[in-house]
Coordinates of C-alpha atoms in Angstrom, one line a residue:
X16 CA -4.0 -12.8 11.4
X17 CA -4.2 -10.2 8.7
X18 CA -4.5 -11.0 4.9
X19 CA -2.1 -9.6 3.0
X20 CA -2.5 -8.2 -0.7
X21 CA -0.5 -6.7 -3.3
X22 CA -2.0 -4.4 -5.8
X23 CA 0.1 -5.4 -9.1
X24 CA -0.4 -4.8 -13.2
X25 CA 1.7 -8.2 -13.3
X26 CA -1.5 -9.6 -14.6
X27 CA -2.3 -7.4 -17.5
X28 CA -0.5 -8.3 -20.5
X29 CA -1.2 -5.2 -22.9
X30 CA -0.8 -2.8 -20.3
X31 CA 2.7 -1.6 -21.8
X32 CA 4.7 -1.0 -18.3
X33 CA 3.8 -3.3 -15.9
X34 CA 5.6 -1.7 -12.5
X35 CA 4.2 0.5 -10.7
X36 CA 6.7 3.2 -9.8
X37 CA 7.5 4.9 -6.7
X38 CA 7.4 8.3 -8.2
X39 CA 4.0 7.3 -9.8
X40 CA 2.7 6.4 -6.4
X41 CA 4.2 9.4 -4.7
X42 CA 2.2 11.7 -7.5
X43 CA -0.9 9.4 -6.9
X44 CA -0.8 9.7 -3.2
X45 CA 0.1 13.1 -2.3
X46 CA -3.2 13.8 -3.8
X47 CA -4.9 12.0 -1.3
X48 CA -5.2 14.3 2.2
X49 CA -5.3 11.3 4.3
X50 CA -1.9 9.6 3.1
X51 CA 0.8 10.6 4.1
X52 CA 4.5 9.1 3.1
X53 CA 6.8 7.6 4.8
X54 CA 10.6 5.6 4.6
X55 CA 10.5 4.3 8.2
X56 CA 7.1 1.8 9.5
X57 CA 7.7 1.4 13.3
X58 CA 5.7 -1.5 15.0
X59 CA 5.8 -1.5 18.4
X60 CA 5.0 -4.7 20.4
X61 CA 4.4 -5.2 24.0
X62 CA 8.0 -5.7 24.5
X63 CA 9.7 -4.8 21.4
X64 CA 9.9 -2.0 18.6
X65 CA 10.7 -2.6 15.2
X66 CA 11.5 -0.3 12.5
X67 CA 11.5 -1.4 8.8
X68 CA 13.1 0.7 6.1
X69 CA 10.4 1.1 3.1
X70 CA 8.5 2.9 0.8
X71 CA 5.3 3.6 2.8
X72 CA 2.2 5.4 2.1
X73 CA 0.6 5.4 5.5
X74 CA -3.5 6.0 5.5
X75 CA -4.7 7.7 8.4
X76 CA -7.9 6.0 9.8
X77 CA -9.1 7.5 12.9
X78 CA -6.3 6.3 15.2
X79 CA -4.8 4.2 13.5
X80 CA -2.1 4.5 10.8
X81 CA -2.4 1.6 7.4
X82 CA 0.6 0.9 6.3
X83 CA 0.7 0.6 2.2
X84 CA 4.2 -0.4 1.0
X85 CA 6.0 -0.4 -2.4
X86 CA 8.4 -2.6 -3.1
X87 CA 9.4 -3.7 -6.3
X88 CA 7.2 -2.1 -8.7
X89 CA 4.1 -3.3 -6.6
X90 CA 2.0 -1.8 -3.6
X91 CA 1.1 -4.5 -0.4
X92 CA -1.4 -3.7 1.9
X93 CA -2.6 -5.7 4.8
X94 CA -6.5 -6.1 5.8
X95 CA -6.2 -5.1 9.0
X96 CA -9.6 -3.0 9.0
X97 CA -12.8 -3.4 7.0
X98 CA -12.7 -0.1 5.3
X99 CA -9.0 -1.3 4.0
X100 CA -11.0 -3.6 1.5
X101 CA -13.0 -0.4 -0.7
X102 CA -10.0 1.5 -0.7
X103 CA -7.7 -1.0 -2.1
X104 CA -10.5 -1.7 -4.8
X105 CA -10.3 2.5 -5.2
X106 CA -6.2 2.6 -5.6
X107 CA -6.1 -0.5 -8.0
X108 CA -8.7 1.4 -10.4
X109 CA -6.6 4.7 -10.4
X110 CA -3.6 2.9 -11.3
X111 CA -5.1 0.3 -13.8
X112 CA -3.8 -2.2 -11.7
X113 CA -5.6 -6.0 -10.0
X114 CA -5.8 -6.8 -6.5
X115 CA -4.2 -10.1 -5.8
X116 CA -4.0 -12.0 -2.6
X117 CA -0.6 -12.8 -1.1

């Protein structure tokens, strides 16, 4: 199973706005040539497919595709990958935001 985190600014208390806005993480991403955005995430199983409505901000990492979602002023990302870890750590310093489990 995957850990999940959320990379927030819920824990800074001087940091004036605390959200983190879509249109902020839109600016932020499309700077980044392996991100690409998204308002679908399809997961398909061995016997079903799923498709979530969202604000996603999908990594491309070799084959695979990382899902990074926003919702509610905060962006969640899953560990599903080892190289998920430095880049979350990378994101949460561009936006002046923490890295918090759960």
């Amino acid at each position: 199973m995957n850990q999940r985190f959320r990379i927030t600014r819920s824990m800074q208390p001087d940091s004036g706005d605390q959200d983190i806005s879509l249109e902020e993480c839109k600016a932020y991403f499309s700077t980044k040539a392996d991100f690409t955005y998204q308002t679908v995430l399809t997961v398909q199983g061995e016997e079903s497919t799923m498709s979530i409505e969202g604000d996603f901000f999908m990594w491309q990492h070799g084959d695979a595709l990382i899902p990074f979602r926003h919702y509610m002023g905060e962006l969640y990302a899953a560990v599903s990958h080892q190289d998920v870890v430095p880049l979350m750590i990378e994101i949460a310093g561009d936006l002046r935001a923490d890295i918090v489990e759960g």
